[in-house]
Coordinates of C-alpha atoms and ligand atoms in Angstrom, one line a residue:
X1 CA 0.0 0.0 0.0
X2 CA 1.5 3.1 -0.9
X3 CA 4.5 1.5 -2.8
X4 CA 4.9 1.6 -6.2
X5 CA 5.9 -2.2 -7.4
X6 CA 5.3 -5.3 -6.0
X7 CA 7.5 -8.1 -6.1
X8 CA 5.6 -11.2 -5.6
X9 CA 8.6 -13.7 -5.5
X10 CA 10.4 -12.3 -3.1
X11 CA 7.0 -10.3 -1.5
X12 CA 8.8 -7.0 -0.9
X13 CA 7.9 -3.5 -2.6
X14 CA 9.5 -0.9 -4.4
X15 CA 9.8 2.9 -5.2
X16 CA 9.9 3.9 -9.2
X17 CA 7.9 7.3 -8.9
X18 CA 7.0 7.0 -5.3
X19 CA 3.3 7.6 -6.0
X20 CA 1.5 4.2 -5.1
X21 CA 1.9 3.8 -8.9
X22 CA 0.4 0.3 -8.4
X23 CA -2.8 1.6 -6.8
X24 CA -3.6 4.4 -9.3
X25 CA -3.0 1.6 -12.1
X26 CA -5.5 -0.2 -10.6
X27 CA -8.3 1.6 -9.1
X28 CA -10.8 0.9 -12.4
X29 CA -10.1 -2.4 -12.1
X30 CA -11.1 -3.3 -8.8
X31 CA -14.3 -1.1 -9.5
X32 CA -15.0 -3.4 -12.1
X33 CA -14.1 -6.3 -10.4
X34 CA -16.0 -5.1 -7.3
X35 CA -13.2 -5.0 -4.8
X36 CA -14.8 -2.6 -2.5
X37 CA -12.7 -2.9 0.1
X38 CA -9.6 -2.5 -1.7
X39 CA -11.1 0.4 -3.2
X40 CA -12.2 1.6 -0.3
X41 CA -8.0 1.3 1.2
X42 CA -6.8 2.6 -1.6
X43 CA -8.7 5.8 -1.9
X44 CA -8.3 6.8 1.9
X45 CA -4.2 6.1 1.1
X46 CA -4.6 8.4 -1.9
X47 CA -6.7 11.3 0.3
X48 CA -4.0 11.2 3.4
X49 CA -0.5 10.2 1.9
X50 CA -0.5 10.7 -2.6
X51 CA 1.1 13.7 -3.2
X52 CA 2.9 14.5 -6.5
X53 CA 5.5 17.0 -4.6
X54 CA 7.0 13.3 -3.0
X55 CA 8.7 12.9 -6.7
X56 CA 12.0 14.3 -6.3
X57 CA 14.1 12.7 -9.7
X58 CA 13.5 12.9 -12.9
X59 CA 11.0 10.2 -14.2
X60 CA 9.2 9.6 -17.2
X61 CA 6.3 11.7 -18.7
X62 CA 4.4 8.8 -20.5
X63 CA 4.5 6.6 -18.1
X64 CA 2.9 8.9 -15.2
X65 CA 0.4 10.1 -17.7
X66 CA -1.0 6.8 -19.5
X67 CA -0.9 5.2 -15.7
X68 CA -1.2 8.0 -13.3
X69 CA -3.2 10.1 -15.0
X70 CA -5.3 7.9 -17.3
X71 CA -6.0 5.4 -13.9
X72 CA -7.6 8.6 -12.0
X73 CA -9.4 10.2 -15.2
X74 CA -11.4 6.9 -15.2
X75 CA -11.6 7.0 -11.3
X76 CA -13.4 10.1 -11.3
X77 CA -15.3 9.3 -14.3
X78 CA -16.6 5.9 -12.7
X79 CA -17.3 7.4 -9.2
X80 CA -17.2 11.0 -9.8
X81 CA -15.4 11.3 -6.3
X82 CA -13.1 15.1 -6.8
X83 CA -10.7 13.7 -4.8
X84 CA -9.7 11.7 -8.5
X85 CA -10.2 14.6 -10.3
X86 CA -8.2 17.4 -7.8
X87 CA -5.0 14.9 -7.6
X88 CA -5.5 14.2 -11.9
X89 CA -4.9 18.1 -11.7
X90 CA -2.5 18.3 -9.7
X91 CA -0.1 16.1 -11.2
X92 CA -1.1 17.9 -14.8
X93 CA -0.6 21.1 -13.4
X94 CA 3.0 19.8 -12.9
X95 CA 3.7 18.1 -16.2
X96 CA 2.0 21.1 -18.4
X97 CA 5.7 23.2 -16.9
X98 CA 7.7 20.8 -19.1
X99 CA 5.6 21.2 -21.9
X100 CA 7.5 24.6 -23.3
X101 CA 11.0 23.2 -22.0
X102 CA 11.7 22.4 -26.2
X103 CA 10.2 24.2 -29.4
X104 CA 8.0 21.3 -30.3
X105 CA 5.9 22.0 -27.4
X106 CA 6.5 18.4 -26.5
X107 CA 7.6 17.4 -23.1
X108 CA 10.5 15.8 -22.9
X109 CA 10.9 11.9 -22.1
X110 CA 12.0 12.8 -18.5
X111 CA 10.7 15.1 -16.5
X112 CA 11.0 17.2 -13.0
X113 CA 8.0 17.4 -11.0
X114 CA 7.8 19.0 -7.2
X115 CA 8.6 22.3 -6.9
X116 CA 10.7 25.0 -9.2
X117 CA 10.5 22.6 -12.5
X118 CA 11.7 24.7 -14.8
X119 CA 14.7 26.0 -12.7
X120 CA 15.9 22.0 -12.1
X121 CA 15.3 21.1 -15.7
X122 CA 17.9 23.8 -16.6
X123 CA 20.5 23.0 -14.3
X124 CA 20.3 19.2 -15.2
X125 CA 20.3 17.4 -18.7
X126 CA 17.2 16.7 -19.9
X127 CA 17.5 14.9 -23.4
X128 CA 15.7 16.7 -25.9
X129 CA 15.2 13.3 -27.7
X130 CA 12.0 11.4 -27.0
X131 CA 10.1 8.6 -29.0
X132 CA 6.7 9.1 -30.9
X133 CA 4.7 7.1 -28.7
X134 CA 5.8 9.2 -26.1
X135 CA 5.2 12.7 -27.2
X136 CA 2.1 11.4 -29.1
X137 CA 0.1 9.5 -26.7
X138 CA -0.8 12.3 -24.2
X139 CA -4.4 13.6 -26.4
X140 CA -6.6 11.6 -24.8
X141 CA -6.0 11.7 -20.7
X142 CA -5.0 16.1 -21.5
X143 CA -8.3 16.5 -23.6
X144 CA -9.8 14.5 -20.9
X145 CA -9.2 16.5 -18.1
X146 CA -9.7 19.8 -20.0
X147 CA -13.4 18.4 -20.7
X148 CA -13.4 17.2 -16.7
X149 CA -12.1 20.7 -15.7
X150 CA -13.9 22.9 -18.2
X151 CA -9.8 24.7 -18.1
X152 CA -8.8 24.4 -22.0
X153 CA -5.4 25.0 -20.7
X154 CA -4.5 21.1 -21.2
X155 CA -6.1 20.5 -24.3
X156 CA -4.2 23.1 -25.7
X157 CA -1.1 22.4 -24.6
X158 CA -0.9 18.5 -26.3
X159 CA -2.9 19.6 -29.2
X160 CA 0.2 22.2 -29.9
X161 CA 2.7 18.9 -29.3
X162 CA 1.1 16.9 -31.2
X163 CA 0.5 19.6 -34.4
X164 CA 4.6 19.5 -34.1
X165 CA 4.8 16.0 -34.2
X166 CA 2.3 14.7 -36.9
X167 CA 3.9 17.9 -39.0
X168 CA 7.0 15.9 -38.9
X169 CA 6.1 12.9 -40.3
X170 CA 7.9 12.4 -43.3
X171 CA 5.9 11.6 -46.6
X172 CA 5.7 8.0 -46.2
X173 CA 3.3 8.0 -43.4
X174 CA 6.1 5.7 -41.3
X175 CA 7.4 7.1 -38.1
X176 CA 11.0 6.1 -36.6
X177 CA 11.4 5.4 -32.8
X178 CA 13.5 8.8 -32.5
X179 CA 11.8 12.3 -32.2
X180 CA 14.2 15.3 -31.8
X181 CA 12.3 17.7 -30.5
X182 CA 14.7 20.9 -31.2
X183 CA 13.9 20.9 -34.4
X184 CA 10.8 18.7 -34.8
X185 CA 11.9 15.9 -37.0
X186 CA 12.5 12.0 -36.9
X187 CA 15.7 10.5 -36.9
X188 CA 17.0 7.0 -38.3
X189 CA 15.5 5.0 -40.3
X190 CA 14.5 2.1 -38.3
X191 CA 10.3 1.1 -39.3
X192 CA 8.4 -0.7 -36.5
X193 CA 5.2 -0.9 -35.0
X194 CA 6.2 -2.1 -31.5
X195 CA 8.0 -0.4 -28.6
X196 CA 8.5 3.9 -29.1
X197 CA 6.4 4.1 -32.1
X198 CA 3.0 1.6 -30.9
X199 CA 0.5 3.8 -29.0
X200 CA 1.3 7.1 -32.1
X201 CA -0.7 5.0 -34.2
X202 CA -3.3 3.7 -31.8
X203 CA -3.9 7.5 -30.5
X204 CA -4.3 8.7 -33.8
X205 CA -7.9 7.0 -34.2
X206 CA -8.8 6.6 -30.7
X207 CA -8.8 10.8 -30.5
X208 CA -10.8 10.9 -33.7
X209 CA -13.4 8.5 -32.6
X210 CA -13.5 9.8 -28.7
X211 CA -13.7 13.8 -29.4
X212 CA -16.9 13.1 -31.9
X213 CA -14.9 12.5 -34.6
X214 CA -14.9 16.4 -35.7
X215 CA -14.3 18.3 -38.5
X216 CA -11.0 19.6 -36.5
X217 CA -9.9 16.3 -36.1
X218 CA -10.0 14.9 -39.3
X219 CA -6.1 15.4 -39.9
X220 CA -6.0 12.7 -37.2
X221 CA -8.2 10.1 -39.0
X222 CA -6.1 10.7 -42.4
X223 CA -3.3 10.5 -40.8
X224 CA -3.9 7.3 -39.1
X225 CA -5.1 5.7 -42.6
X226 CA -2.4 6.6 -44.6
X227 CA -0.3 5.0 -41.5
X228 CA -2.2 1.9 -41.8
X229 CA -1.9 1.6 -45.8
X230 CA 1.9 2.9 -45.5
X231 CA 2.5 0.3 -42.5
X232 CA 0.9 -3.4 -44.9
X233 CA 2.4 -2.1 -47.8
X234 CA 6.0 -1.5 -46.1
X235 CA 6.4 -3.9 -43.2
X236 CA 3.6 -6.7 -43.9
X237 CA 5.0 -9.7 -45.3
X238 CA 2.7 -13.9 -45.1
X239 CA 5.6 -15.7 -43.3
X240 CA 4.4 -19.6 -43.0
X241 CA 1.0 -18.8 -44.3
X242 CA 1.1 -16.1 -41.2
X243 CA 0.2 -12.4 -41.4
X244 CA 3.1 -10.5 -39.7
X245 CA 4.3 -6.9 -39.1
X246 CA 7.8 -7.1 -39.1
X247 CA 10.9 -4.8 -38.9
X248 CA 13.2 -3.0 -41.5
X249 CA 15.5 0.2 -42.2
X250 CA 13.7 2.1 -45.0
X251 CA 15.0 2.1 -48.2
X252 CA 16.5 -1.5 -47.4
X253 CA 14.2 -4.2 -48.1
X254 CA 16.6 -7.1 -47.5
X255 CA 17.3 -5.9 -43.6
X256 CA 13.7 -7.1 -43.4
X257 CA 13.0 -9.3 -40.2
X258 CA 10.2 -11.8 -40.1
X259 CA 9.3 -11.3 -36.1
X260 CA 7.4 -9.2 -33.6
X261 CA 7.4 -7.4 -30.4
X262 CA 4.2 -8.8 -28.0
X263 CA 3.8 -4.9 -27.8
X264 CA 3.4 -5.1 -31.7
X265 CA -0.1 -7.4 -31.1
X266 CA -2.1 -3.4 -30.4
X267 CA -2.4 -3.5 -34.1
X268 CA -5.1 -5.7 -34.5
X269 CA -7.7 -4.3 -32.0
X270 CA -7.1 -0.6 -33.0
X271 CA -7.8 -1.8 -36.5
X272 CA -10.7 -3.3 -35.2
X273 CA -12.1 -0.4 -33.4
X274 CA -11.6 1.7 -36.6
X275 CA -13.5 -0.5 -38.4
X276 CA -16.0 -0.5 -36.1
X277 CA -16.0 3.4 -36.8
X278 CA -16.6 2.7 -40.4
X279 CA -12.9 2.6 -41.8
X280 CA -10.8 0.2 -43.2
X281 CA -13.9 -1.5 -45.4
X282 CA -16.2 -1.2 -42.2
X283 CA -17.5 -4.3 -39.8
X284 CA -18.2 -6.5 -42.8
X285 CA -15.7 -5.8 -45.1
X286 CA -13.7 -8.9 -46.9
X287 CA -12.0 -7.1 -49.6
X288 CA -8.0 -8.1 -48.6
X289 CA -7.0 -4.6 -47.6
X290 CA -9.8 -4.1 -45.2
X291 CA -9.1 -3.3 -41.7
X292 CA -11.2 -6.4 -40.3
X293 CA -9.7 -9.2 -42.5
X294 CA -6.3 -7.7 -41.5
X295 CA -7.4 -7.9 -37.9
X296 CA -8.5 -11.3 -37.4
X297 CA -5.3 -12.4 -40.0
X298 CA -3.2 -10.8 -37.4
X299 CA -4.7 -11.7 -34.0
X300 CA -4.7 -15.6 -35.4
X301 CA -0.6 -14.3 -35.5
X302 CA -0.6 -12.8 -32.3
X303 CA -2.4 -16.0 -30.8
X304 CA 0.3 -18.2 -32.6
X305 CA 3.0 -16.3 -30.1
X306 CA 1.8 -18.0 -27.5
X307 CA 1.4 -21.3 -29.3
X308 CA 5.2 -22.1 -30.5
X309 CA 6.3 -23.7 -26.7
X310 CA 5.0 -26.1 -24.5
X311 CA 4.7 -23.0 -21.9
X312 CA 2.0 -21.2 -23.9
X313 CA 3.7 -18.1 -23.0
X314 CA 4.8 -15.5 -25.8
X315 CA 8.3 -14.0 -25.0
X316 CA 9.1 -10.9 -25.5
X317 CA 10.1 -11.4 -29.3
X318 CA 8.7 -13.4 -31.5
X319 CA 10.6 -14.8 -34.6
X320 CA 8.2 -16.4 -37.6
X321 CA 11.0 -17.5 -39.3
X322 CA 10.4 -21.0 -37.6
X323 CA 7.6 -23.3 -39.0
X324 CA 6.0 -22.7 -35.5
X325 CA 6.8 -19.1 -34.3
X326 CA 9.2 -19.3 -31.2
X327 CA 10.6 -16.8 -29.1
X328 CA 13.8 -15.1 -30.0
X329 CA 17.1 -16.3 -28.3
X330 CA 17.8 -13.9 -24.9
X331 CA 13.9 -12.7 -25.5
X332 CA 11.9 -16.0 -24.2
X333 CA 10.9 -13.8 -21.2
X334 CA 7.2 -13.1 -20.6
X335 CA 6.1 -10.1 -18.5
X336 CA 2.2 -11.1 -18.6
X337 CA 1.7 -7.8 -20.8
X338 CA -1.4 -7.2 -22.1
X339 CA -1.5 -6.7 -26.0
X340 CA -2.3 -10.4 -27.2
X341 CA -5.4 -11.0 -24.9
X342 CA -6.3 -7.0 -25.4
X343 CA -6.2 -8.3 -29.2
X344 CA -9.0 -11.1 -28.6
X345 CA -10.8 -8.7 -26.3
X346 CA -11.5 -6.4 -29.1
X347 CA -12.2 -9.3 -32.1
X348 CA -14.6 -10.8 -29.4
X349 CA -16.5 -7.8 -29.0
X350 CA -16.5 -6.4 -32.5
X351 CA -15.7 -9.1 -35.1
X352 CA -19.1 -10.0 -36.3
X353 CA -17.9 -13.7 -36.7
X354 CA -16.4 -13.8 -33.5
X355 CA -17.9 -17.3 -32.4
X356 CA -16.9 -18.1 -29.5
X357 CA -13.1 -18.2 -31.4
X358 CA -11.5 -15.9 -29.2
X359 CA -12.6 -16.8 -26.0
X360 CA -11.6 -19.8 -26.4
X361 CA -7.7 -18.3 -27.6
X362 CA -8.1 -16.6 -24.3
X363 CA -9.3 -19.9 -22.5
X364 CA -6.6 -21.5 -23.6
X365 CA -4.1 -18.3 -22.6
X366 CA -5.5 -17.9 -19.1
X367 CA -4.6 -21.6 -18.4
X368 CA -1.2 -21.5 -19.2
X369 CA -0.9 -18.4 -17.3
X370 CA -2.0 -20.4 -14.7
X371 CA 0.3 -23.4 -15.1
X372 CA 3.5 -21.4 -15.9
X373 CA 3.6 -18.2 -14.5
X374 CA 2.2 -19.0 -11.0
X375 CA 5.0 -18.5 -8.7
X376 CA 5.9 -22.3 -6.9
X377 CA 5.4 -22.1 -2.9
X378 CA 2.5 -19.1 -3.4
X379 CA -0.9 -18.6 -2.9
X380 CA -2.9 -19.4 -6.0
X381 CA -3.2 -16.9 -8.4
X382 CA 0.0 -15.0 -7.3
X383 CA 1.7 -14.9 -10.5
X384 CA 5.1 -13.3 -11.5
X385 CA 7.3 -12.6 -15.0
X386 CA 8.5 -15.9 -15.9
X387 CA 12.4 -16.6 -17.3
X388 CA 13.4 -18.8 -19.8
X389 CA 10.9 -20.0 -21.5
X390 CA 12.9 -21.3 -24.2
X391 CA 13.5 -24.1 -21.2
X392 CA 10.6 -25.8 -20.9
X393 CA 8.0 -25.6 -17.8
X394 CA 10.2 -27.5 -15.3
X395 CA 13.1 -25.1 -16.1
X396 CA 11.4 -21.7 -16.1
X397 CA 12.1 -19.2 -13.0
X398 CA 10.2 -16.3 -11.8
X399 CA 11.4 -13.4 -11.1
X400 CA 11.3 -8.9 -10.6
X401 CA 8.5 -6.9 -10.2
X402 CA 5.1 -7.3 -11.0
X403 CA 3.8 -4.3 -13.4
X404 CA 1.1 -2.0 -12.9
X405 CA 0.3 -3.2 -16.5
X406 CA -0.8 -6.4 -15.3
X407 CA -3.4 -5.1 -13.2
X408 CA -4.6 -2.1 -15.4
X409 CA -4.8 -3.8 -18.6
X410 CA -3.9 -7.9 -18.5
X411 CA -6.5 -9.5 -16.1
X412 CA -8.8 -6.7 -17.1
X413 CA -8.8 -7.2 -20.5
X414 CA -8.8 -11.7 -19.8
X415 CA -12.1 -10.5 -17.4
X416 CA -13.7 -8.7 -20.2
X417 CA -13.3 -11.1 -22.7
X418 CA -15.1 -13.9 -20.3
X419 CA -17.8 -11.2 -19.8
X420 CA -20.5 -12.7 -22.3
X421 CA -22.4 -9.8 -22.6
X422 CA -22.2 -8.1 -26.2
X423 CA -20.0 -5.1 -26.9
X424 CA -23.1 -2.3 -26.2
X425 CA -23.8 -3.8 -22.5
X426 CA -21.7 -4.8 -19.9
X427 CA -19.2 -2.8 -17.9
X428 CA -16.9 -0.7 -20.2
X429 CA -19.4 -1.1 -23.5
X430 CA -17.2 0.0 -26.4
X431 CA -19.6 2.0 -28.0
X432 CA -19.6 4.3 -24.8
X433 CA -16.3 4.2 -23.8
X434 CA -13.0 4.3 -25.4
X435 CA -9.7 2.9 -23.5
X436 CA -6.4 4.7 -23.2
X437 CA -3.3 2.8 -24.3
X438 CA -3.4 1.6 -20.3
X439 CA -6.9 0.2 -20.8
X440 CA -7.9 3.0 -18.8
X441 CA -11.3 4.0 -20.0
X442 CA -13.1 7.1 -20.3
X443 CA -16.6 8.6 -21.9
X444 CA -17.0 8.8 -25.9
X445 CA -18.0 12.6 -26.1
X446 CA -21.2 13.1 -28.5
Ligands
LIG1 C1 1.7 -0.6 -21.2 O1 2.2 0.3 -20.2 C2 1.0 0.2 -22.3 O2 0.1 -0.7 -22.9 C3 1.9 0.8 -23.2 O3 1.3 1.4 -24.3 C4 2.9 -0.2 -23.8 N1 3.5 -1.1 -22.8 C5 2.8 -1.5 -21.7 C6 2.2 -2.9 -21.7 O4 3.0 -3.8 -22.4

């Protein structure tokens, strides 16, 4: 209580921001899940001891705002308590000083909060080099709080970031993992979809679909399809009769490498909720280029990560270069992250031949979590990050701390998907609610 991380092998807790990360990751899911009482802990913790002002280092932007910020935007939404809403505030207030520390009007990857920002920023280094998914993810919890607040101050501070960014996108739509934000432009040449570069692309849609989809946004939705059409025709390739996303330097088609991050398996549900927003061919669309055929090619891919071992764990890596995908060498780790089961969430809800196809993926998921990442000697159901998975199940360890991620997104994601309910009822419906790239929810505006 109060700590940021857990460690579950060793049961001891750690600091990273010193903000109870773990419990503002969380709160949404134990409303859902009708922990009451844990609720009920962790907001009297937040009203006597969370205080942003107890961060004294530099620590990361994105990760305080898709967690932090996104886990108490859906707090107050949910329960409409202002404690949420005063400590979201807060913390923005804090963040919104680094904002005009660079020209782009981005705030750089690692930021001072507390007192006298500015002044500490200056005497220290702050790199002036952050990634796309971090500069371009903030849209939905800023917007969010300037509609909560009625203070346009937020909006308009990651509206001017992001005009920076998607102004630097070079012609072919494809973003590299390096943003210089000096002089607003991408370096390298690198092409992915996974780590640095994933949640650009699923924000792009997400704040097109949430803010009404308005005439002001539009740049947004063109930008994500031309992203989409640039990413098949560049870094798609059938590997093994598979559907992959894979990796390559631009310009240099031979560098091409037939694997993908777990992170990479976002793809398929944003694709999914686009199409369920009439792009990409729409819900019913077959043709081969449509966002839904793509979507359910992929999430079978994504679903064969975990399929390669006898664990029935994906690692951290996956290479399709095998006849069954495996886990890279030195990546067979799994974290229990979120994106393949988030994947099967979304085709559940939206695919209109969803069957019961992908709950039974997930069925299949959740009992090897069950089997493999269940720490030995522990309560049931206390599950770690699991080693070597290249090994076998008698040879895999568990090990380091258990992220916030696992309780925001994971088991929420694995409870939703059980929930049988179609996608307009049930807790979360998605055609009233719209998550962030935490799976922290909030309203669709009209
Ligand atoms: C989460 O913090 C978010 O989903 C983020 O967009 C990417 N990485 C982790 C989960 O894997």
């Amino acid at each position: 209580m109060g700590k940021d991380e857990f460690n579950p092998v060793k049961g001891t807790c750690s600091d990273w921001f010193n903000i109870g990360l773990t419990i503002l990751d969380s709160l949404d899911t134990l409303i859902l899940m009708d922990f009451r009482d844990e609720y009920e802990a962790s907001r009297l913790w937040a009203a006597n001891s969370l205080s942003f002002y107890n961060i004294n280092d530099k620590v990361s932007s994105f990760e305080l705002v898709i967690r932090a910020t996104g886990g108490m935007n859906t707090a107050y939404q949910l329960t409409s308590d202002s404690l949420w809403l005063n400590k979201s505030v807060e913390l923005a207030d804090m963040l919104l000083e680094s904002f005009n520390l660079t020209n782009s009007g981005c705030p750089p990857q690692d930021v001072y909060l507390g007192h006298d920002i500015k002044g500490r920023s200056k005497r220290n280094f702050i790199s002036t080099v952050t990634s796309p998914a971090e500069a371009g993810t903030f849209q939905l919890e800023f917007r969010t709080l300037s509609q909560m607040t009625g203070d346009p101050k937020y909006a308009v501070a990651v509206d001017r970031c992001m005009s920076s960014l998607m102004n630097a996108v070079p012609t072919s739509h494809l973003v590299t993992p390096q943003f210089d934000m000096t002089d607003a432009t991408f370096h390298g040449n690198r092409l992915c979809i996974g780590g640095s570069v994933d949640s650009y692309y699923e924000m792009l849609v997400k704040n097109w679909i949430v803010w009404g989809k308005s005439v002001a946004d539009n740049g947004l939705r063109v930008a994500f399809e031309k992203s989409i059409t640039a990413i098949f025709d560049t870094l798609a390739r059938t590997v093994h009769d598979k559907l992959i996303i894979g990796e390559m330097y631009e310009g240099h088609p031979n560098s091409f490498l037939a694997q993908m991050d777990h992170l990479a398996c976002f793809l398929p549900g944003t694709l999914a909720i686009g199409a369920l927003h009439g792009l990409g061919g729409g819900l019913y669309g077959t043709g081969e280029n449509d966002y839904m055929r793509r979507a359910r090619r992929l999430t079978e891919s994504c679903f064969s990560m975990t399929r390669g071992l006898e664990v029935g764990l994906a690692g951290e890596i996956t290479s399709f270069l095998p006849l069954v995908p495996v886990p890279k060498e030195g990546q067979d780790i799994n974290f229990l992250r979120p994106e393949i089961v988030e994947a099967l969430y979304y085709m559940d809800k939206i695919d209109p031949w969803a069957g019961d196809k992908y709950k039974a993926m997930g069925r299949a998921m959740w009992k090897d979590i069950r089997r493999v990442a269940q720490i030995e000697g522990k309560e049931d159901g206390m599950l770690a990050t699991t080693f070597n998975l290249r090994g076998g199940s008698k040879n895999v360890f568990h090990g380091g701390k258990l992220h916030s991620f696992v309780l925001a997104e994971t088991l929420k994601y694995f409870f939703l998907l059980f929930d049988e309910r179609p996608r307009s009822e049930g807790p979360f419906a998605l055609d009233k609610w719209m998550y962030n790239t935490e799976a922290h929810a909030v309203r669709i505006a009209k």
